[in-house]
CSV table of C-alpha atoms and ligand atoms in Angstrom, one decimal:
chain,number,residue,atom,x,y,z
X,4,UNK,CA,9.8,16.9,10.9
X,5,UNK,CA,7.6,18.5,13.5
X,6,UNK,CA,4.4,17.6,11.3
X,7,UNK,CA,3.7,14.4,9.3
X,8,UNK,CA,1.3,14.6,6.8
X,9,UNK,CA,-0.3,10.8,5.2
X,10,UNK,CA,-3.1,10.9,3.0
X,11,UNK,CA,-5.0,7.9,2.4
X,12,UNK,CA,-6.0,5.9,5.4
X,13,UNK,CA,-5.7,1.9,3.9
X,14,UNK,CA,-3.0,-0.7,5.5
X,15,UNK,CA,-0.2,1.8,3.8
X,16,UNK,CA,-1.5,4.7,6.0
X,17,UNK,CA,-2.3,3.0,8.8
X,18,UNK,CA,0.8,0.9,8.8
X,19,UNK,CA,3.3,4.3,8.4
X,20,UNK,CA,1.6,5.7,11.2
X,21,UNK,CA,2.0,3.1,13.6
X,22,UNK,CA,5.4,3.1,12.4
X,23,UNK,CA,6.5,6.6,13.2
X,24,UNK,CA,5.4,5.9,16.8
X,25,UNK,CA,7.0,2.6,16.8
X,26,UNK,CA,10.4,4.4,15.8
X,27,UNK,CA,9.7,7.4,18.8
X,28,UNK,CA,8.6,10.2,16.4
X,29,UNK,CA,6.2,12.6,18.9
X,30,UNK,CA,6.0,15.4,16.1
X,31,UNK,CA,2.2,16.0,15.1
X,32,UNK,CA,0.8,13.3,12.5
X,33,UNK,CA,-2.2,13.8,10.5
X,34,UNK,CA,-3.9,10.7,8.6
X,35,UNK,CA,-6.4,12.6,5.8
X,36,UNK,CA,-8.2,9.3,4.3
X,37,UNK,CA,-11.5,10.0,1.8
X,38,UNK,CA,-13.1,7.0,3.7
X,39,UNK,CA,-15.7,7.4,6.1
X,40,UNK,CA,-14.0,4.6,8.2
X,41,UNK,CA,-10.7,4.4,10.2
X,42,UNK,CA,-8.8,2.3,8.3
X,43,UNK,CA,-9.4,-1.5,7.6
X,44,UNK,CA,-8.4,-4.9,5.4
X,45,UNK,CA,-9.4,-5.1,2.1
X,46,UNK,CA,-8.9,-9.1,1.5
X,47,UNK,CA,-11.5,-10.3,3.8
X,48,UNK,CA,-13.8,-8.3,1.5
X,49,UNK,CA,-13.9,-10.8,-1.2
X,50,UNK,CA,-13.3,-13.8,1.3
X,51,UNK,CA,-15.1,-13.9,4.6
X,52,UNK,CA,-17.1,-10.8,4.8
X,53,UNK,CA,-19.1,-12.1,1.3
X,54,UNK,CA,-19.4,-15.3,3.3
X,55,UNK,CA,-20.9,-13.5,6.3
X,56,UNK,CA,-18.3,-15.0,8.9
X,57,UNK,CA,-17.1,-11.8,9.3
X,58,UNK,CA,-18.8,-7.5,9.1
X,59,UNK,CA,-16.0,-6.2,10.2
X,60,UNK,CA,-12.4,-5.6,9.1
X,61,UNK,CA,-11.2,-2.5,10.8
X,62,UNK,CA,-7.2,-2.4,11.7
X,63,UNK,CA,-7.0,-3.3,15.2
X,64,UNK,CA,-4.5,-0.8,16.2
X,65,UNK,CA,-7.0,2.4,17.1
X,66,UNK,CA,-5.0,5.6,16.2
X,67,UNK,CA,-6.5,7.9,18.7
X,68,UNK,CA,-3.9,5.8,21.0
X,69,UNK,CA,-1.3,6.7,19.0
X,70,UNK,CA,-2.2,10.9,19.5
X,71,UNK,CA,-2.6,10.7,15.2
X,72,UNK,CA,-5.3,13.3,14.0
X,73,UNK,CA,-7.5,11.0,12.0
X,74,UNK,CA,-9.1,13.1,9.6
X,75,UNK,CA,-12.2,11.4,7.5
X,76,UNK,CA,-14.1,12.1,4.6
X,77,UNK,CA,-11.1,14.1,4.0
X,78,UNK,CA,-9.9,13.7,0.5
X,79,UNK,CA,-6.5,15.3,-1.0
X,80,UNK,CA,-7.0,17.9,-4.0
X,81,UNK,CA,-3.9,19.1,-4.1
X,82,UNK,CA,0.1,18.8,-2.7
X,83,UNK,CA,1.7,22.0,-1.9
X,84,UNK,CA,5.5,21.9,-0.5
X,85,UNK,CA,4.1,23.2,2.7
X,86,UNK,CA,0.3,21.8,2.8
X,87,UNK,CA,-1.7,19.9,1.7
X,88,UNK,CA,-5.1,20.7,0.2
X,89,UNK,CA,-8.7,18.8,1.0
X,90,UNK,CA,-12.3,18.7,1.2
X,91,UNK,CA,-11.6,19.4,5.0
X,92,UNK,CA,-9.3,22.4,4.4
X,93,UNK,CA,-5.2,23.0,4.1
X,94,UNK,CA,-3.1,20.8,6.3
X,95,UNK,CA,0.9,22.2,7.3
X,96,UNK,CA,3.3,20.0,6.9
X,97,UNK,CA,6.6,19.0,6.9
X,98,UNK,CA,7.0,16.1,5.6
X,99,UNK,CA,4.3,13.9,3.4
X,100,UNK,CA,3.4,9.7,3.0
X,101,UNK,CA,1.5,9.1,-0.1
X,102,UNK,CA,-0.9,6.5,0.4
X,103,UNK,CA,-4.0,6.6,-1.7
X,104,UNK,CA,-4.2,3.3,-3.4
X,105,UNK,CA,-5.9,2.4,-6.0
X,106,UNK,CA,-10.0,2.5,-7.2
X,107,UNK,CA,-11.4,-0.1,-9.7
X,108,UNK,CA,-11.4,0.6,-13.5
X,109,UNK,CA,-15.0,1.1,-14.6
X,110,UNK,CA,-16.9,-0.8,-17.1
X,111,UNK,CA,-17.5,0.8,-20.0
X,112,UNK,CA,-21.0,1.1,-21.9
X,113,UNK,CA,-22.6,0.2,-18.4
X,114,UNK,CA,-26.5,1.7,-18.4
X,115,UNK,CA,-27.6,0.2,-14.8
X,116,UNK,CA,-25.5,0.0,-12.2
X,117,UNK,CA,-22.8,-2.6,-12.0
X,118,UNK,CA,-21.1,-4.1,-8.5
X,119,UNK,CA,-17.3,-3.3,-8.1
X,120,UNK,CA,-15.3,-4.5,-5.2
X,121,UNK,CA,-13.3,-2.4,-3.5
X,122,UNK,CA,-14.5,-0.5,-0.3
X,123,UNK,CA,-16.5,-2.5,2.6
X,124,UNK,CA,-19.6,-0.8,1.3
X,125,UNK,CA,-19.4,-2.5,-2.0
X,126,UNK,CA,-18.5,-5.4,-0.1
X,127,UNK,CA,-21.8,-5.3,1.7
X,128,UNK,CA,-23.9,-4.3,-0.9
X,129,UNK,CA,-22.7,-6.9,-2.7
X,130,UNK,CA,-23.1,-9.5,-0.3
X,131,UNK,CA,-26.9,-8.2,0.3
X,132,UNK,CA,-27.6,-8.7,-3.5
X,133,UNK,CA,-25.8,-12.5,-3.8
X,134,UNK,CA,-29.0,-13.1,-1.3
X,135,UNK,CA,-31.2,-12.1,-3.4
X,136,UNK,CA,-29.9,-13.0,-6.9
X,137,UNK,CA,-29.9,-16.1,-8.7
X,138,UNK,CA,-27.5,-15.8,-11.3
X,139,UNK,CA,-24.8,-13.3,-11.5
X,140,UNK,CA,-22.2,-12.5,-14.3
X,141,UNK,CA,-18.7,-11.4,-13.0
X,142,UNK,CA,-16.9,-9.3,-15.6
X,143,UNK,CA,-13.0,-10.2,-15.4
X,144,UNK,CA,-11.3,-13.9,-14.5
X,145,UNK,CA,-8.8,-12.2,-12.0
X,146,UNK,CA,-7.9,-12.3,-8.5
X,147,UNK,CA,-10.8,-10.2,-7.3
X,148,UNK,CA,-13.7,-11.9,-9.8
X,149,UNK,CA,-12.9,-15.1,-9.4
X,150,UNK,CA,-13.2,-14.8,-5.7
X,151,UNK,CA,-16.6,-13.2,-6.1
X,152,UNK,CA,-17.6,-16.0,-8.3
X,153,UNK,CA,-16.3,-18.7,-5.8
X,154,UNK,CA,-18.0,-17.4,-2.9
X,155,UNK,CA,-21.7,-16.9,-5.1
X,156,UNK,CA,-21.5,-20.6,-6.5
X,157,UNK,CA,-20.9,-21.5,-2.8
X,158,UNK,CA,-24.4,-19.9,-2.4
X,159,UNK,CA,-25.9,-21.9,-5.2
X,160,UNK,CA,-26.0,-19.5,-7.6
X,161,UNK,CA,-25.5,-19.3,-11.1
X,162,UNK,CA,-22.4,-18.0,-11.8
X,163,UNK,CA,-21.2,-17.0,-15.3
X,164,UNK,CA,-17.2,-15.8,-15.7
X,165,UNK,CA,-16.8,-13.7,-18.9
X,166,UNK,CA,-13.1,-12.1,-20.0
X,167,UNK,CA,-11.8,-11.3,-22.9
X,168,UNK,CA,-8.3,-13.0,-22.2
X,169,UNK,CA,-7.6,-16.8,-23.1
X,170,UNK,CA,-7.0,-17.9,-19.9
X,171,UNK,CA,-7.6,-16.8,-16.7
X,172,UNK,CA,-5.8,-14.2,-14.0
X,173,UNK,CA,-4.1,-13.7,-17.5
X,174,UNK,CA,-2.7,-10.0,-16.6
X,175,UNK,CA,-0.8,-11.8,-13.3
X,176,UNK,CA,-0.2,-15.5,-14.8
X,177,UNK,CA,1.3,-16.4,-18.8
X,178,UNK,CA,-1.4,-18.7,-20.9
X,179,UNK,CA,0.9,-21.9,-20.3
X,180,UNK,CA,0.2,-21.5,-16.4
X,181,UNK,CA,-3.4,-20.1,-16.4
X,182,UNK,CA,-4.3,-22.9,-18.5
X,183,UNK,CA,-4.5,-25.0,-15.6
X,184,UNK,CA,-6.8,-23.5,-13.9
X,185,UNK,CA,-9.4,-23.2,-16.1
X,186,UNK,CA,-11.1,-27.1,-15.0
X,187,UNK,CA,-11.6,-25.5,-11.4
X,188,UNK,CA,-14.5,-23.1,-13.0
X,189,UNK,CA,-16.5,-26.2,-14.2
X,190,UNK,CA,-15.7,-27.8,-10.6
X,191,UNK,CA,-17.2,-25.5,-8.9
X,192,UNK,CA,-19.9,-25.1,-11.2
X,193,UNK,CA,-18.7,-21.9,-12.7
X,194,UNK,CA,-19.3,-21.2,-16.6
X,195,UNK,CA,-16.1,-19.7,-17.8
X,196,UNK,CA,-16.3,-17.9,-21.0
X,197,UNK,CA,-12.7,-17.2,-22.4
X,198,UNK,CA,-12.2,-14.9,-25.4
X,199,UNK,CA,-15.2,-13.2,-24.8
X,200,UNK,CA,-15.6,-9.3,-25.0
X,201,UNK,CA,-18.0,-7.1,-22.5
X,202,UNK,CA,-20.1,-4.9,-25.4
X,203,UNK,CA,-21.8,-3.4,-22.2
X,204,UNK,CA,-24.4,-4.1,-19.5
X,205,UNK,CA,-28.1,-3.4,-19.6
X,206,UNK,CA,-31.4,-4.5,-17.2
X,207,UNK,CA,-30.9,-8.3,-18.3
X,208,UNK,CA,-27.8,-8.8,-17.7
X,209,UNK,CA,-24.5,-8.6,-20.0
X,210,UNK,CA,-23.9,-7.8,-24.4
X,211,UNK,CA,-21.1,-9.7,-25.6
X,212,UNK,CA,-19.2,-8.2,-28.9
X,213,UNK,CA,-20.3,-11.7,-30.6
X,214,UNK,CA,-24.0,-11.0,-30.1
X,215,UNK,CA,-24.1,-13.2,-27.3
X,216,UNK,CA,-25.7,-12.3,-23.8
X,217,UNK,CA,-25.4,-13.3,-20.3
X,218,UNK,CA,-28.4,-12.6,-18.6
X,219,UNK,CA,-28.0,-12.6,-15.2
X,220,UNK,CA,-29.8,-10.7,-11.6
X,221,UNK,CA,-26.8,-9.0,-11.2
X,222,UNK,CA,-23.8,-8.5,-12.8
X,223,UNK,CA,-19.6,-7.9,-10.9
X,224,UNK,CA,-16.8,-6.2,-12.6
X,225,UNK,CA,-13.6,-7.0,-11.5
X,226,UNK,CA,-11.1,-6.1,-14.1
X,227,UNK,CA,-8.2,-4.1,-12.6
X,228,UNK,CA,-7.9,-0.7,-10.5
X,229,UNK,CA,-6.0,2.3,-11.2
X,230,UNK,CA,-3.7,4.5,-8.6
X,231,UNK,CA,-5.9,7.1,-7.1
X,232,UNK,CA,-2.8,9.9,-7.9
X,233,UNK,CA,-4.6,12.0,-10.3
X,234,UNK,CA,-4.9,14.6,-7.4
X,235,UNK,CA,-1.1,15.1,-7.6
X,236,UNK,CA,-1.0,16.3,-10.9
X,237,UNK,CA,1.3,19.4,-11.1
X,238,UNK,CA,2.4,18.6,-7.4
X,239,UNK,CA,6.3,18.1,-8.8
X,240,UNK,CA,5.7,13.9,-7.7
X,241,UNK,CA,7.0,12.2,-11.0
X,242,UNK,CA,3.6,10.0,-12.1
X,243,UNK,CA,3.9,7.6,-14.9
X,244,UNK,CA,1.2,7.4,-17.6
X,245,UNK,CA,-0.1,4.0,-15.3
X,246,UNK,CA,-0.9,7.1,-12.4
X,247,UNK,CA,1.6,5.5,-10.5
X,248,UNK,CA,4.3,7.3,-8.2
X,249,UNK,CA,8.3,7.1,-9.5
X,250,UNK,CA,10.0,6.8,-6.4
X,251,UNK,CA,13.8,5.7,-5.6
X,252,UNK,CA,15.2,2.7,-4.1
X,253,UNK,CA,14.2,4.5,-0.7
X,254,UNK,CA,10.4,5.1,-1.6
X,255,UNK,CA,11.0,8.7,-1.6
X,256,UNK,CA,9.2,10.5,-4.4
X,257,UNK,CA,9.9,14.3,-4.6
X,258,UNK,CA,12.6,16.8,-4.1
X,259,UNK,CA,11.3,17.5,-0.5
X,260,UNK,CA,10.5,14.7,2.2
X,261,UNK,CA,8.0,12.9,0.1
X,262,UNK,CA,7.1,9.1,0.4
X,263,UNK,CA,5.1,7.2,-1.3
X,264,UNK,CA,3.9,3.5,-0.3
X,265,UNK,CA,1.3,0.7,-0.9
X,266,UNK,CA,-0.5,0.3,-4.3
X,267,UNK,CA,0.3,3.1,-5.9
X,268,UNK,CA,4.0,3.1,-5.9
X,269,UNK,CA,6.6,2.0,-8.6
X,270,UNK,CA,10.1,1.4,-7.3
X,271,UNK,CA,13.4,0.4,-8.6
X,272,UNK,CA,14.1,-3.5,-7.6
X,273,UNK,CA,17.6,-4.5,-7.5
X,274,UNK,CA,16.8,-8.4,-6.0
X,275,UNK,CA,15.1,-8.3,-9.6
X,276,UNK,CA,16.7,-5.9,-12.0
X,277,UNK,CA,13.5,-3.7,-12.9
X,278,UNK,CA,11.2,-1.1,-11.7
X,279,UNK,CA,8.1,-2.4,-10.5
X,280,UNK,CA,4.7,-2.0,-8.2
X,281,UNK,CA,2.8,-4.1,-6.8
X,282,UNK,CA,-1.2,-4.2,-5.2
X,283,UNK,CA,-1.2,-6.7,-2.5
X,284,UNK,CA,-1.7,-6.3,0.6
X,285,UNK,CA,1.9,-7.5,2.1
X,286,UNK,CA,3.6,-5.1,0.4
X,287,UNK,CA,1.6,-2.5,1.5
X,288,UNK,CA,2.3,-2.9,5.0
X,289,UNK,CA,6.3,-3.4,4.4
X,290,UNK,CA,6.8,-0.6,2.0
X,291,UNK,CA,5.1,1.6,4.8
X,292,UNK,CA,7.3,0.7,7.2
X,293,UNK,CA,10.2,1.4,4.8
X,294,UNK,CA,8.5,5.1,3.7
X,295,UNK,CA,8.3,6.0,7.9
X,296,UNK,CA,11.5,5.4,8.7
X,297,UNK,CA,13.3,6.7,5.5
X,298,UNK,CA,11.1,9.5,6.5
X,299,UNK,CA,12.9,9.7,10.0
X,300,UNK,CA,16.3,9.8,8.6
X,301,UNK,CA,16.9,5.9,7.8
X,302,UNK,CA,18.0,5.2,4.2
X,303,UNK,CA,16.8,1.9,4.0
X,304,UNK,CA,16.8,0.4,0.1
X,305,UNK,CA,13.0,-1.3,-0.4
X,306,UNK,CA,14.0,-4.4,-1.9
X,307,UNK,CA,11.4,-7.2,-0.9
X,308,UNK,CA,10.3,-10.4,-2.4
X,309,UNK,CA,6.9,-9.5,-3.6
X,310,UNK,CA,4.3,-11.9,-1.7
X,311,UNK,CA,0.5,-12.4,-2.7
X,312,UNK,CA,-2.2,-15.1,-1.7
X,313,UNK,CA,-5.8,-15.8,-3.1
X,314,UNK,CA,-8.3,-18.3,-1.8
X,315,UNK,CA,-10.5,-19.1,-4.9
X,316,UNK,CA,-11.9,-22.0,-7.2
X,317,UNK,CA,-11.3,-24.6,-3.7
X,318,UNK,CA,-7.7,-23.6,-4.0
X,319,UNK,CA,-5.1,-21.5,-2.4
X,320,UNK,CA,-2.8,-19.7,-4.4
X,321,UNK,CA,0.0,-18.3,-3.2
X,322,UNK,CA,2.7,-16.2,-5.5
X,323,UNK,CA,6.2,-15.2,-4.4
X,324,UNK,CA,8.7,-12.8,-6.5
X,325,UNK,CA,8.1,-11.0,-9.5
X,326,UNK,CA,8.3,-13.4,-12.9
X,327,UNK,CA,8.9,-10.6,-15.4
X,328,UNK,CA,12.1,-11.5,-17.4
X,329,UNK,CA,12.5,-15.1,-16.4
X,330,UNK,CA,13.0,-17.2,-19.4
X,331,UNK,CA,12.1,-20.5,-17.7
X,332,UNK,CA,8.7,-22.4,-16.8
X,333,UNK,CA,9.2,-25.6,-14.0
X,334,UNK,CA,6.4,-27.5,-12.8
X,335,UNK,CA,6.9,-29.5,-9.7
X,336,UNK,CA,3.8,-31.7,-9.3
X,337,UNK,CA,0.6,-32.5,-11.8
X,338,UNK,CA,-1.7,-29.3,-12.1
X,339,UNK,CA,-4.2,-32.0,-13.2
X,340,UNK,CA,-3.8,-34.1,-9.6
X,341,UNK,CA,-5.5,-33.6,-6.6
X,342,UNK,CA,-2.0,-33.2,-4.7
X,343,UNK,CA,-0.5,-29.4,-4.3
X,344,UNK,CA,1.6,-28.2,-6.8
X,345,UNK,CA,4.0,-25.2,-7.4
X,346,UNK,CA,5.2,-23.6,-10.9
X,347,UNK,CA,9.0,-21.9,-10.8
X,348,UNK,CA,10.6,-19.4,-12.9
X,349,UNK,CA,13.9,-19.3,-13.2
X,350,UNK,CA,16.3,-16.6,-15.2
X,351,UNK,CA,19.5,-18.7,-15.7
X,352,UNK,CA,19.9,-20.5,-12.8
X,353,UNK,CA,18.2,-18.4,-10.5
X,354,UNK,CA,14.8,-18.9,-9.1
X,355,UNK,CA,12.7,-15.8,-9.8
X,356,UNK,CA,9.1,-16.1,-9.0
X,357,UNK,CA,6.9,-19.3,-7.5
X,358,UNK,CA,3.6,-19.9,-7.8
X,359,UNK,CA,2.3,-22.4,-4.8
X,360,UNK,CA,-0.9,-24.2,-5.4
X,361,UNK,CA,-1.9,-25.8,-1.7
X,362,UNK,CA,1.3,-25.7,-0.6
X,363,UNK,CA,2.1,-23.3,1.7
X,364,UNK,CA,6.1,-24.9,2.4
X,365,UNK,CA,6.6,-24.5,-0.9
X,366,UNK,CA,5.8,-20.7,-1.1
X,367,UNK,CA,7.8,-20.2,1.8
X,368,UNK,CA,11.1,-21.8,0.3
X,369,UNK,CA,10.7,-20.3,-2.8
X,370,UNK,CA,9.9,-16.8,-1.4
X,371,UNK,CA,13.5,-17.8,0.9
X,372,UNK,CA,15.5,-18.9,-2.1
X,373,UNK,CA,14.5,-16.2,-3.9
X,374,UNK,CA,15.9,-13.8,-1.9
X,375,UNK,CA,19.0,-15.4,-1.5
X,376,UNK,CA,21.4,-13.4,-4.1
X,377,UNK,CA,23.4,-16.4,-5.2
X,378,UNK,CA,20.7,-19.2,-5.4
X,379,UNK,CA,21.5,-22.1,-7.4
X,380,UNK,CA,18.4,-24.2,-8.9
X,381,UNK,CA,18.6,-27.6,-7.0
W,401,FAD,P1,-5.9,1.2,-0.2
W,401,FAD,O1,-6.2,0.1,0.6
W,401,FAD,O2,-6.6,1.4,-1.5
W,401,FAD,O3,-6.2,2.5,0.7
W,401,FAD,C1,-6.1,3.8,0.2
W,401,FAD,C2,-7.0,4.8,0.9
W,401,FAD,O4,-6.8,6.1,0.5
W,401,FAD,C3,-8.5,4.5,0.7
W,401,FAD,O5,-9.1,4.5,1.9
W,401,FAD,C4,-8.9,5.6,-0.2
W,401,FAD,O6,-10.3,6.0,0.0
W,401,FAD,C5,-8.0,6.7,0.3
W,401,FAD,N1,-7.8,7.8,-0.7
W,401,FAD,C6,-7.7,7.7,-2.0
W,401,FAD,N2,-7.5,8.9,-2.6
W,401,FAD,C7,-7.5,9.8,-1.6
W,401,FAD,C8,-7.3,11.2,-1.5
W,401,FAD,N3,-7.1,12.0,-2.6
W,401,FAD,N4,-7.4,11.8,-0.2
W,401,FAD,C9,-7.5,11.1,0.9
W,401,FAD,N5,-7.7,9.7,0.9
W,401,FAD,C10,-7.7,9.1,-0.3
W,401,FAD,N6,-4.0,-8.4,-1.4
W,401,FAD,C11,-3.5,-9.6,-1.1
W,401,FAD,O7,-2.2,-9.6,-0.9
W,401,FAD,N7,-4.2,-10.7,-0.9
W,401,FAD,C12,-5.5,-10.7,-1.0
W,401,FAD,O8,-6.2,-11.8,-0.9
W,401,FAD,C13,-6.2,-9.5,-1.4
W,401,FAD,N8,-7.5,-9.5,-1.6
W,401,FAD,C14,-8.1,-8.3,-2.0
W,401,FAD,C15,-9.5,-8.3,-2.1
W,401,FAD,C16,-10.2,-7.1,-2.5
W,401,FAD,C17,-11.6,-7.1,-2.6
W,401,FAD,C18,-9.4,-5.9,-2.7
W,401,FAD,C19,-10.1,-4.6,-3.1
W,401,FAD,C20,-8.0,-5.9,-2.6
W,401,FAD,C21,-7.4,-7.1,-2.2
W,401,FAD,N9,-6.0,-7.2,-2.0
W,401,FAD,C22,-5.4,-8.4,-1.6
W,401,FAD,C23,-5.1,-6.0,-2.3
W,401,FAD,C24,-4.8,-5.2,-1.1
W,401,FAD,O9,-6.0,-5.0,-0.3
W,401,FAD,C25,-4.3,-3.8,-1.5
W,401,FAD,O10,-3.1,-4.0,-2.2
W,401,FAD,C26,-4.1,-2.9,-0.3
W,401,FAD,O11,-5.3,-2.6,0.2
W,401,FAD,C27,-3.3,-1.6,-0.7
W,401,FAD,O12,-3.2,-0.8,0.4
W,401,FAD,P2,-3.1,0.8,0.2
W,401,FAD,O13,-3.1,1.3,1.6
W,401,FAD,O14,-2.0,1.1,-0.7
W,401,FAD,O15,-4.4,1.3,-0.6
């Protein structure tokens, strides 16, 4: 292609455009991200930049070097087979990455203003607030909330988790897992309400459903994020009602050179029988490097072993694989000890998914085993 279109400037972007140099593509590349930043990390946000250690979390490779026409404050309306449309104007090209991640599900019946989590200004704004706060509600026991609420009862403050689900990080974890994590709230001080429905949010704090309240100085949602595709409605890119992009086993998603990488892409798994997307950060990088060369002419299958970590609750988590249809549950260690610990799935005899409490080793033999295709439980 002489011109290479990506739109959205996150890790994805950043990491497809650093590839097609990386692979000697000197055609014309244009990175279109609605940011007003070059592209940076998004985990820090919730880990060290809350803490202060760190303000900054741009990318370090700077894309001027690369001769890519970073474009910002630029967002996609619409994909033509020959341009794209923005706020900035139509962009030519040949061939297209899709990149545009994902944007936090609002709270409903919110009537002041609620923190989400997602870009560094939220992060900073945030981080302004915990300052000035003494108590704070976070709406949503997931990855993203129960960081929040980590880092503000390391500050002191009152911390109060509400979600509706019975046990926590219950869209990522089953009940019989998350279960175990529900005395590290009360270790750190947290209050962890379980079962408990948002009714909305008003200058006190938050309504519960049961006529309950938090009050609190200010309150955090954190309860899930949605792909930012509704700008390629019509475009001929198969969406699914989720708003995520149906790709192949290559990543490509249209009749024409179309790619798709990063959070908002579904793709078919053979390592685990099943289509499936995932929003971390390690699979946003890899599946970008798999959309630029596939782009160049490659025909590379995207079959990885998902990998995610969390630092929350005085615990690193670390999850390998994809758990979905395993019809086992093994703990190795005591959940309840102060030793690490790691649950596996199996389906059969084969190890599908780990999740590594403290223990990095253990992650990284899972994540191993898991993607060798005749592993035997041992
Ligand atoms: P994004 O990072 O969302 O980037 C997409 C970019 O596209 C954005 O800049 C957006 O503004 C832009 N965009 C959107 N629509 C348009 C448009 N129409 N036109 C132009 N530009 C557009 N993952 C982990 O593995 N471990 C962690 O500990 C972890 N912590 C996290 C903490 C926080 C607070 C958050 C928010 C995420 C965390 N993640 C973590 C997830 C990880 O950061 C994401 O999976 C990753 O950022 C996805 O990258 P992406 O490039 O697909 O999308």
């Amino acid at each position: 292609p002489r011109r290479v279109v990506i739109v959205g400037g996150g890790l994805a972007g950043h990491t497809a455009a650093v590839t097609l140099r990386a692979a000697g593509y000197d055609g014309g590349i244009t990175l279109l991200t609605a940011e007003p930043h070059p592209p940076y990390d998004r985990p820090p946000l919730s880990k060290e930049l809350l803490a202060g250690t760190v303000d900054d979390t741009t990318l370090p490779t700077d894309l001027a070097d690369l001769d890519v026409d970073l474009r910002l404050r630029c967002r996609a309306l619409r994909l033509r087979p020959d341009a794209v449309e923005s706020t900035g104007g139509a962009h030519r090209h040949d061939a297209v990455i899709l990149a545009t991640g994902s944007s936090p599900i609002g709270l409903a019946g919110a009537s002041r203003a609620v923190h989400e989590l997602r870009t560094v200004e939220d992060a900073r704004r945030l981080r302004a607030a915990l300052r000035e706060a003494d108590s704070v509600a976070v709406v949503g026991a997931g990855w993203v909330g129960n960081e929040v609420a980590t880092r503000a009862a390391a500050l002191n403050l009152k911390v109060t988790v509400v979600d509706a689900a019975p046990t926590p990080l219950a869209r990522a974890l089953p009940a019989a897992l998350g279960e175990h994590l529900v005395p590290w709230f009360a270790a750190q001080g947290i209050d962890l309400r379980l079962r408990t429905l948002v009714d909305g949010v008003d200058e006190r704090g938050v309504r519960l459903t049961d006529g309950g309240r938090v009050d609190a100085d200010i309150v955090v949602t954190g309860i899930g994020a949605r792909p930012d595709t509704g700008w390629l409605l019509g475009s001929g890119v198969p969406l699914s009602p989720d708003g995520a992009v149906e790709a192949d086993a290559t990543l490509r998603a249209g009749p024409g050179p179309v790619y798709a990488a990063g959070d908002i892409v579904r793709w078919p798994s053979r390592l685990f029988g099943a289509r499936i997307r995932v929003e971390h950060w390690d699979h946003a990088a890899a599946s970008a490097r798999t959309a630029a060369r596939n782009l160049l002419g490659h025909a590379e299958p995207y079959d990885p072993v998902p990998y995610f970590w969390s630092d929350q609750l005085g615990h690193r988590l670390q999850y390998v694989g994809h758990h979905h249809g395993a019809d086992r549950l093994v703990l190795r260690g005591d959940p309840a000890g102060e030793d690490p610990w790691t649950a596996l799935w199996f389906h059969g005899e084969r190890l599908r998914a780990a999740l590594a409490v403290d223990d990095p080793r253990g992650a990284r033999d899972a994540r191993r085993r898991i993607a060798e295709p005749d592993t035997r439980s041992r």
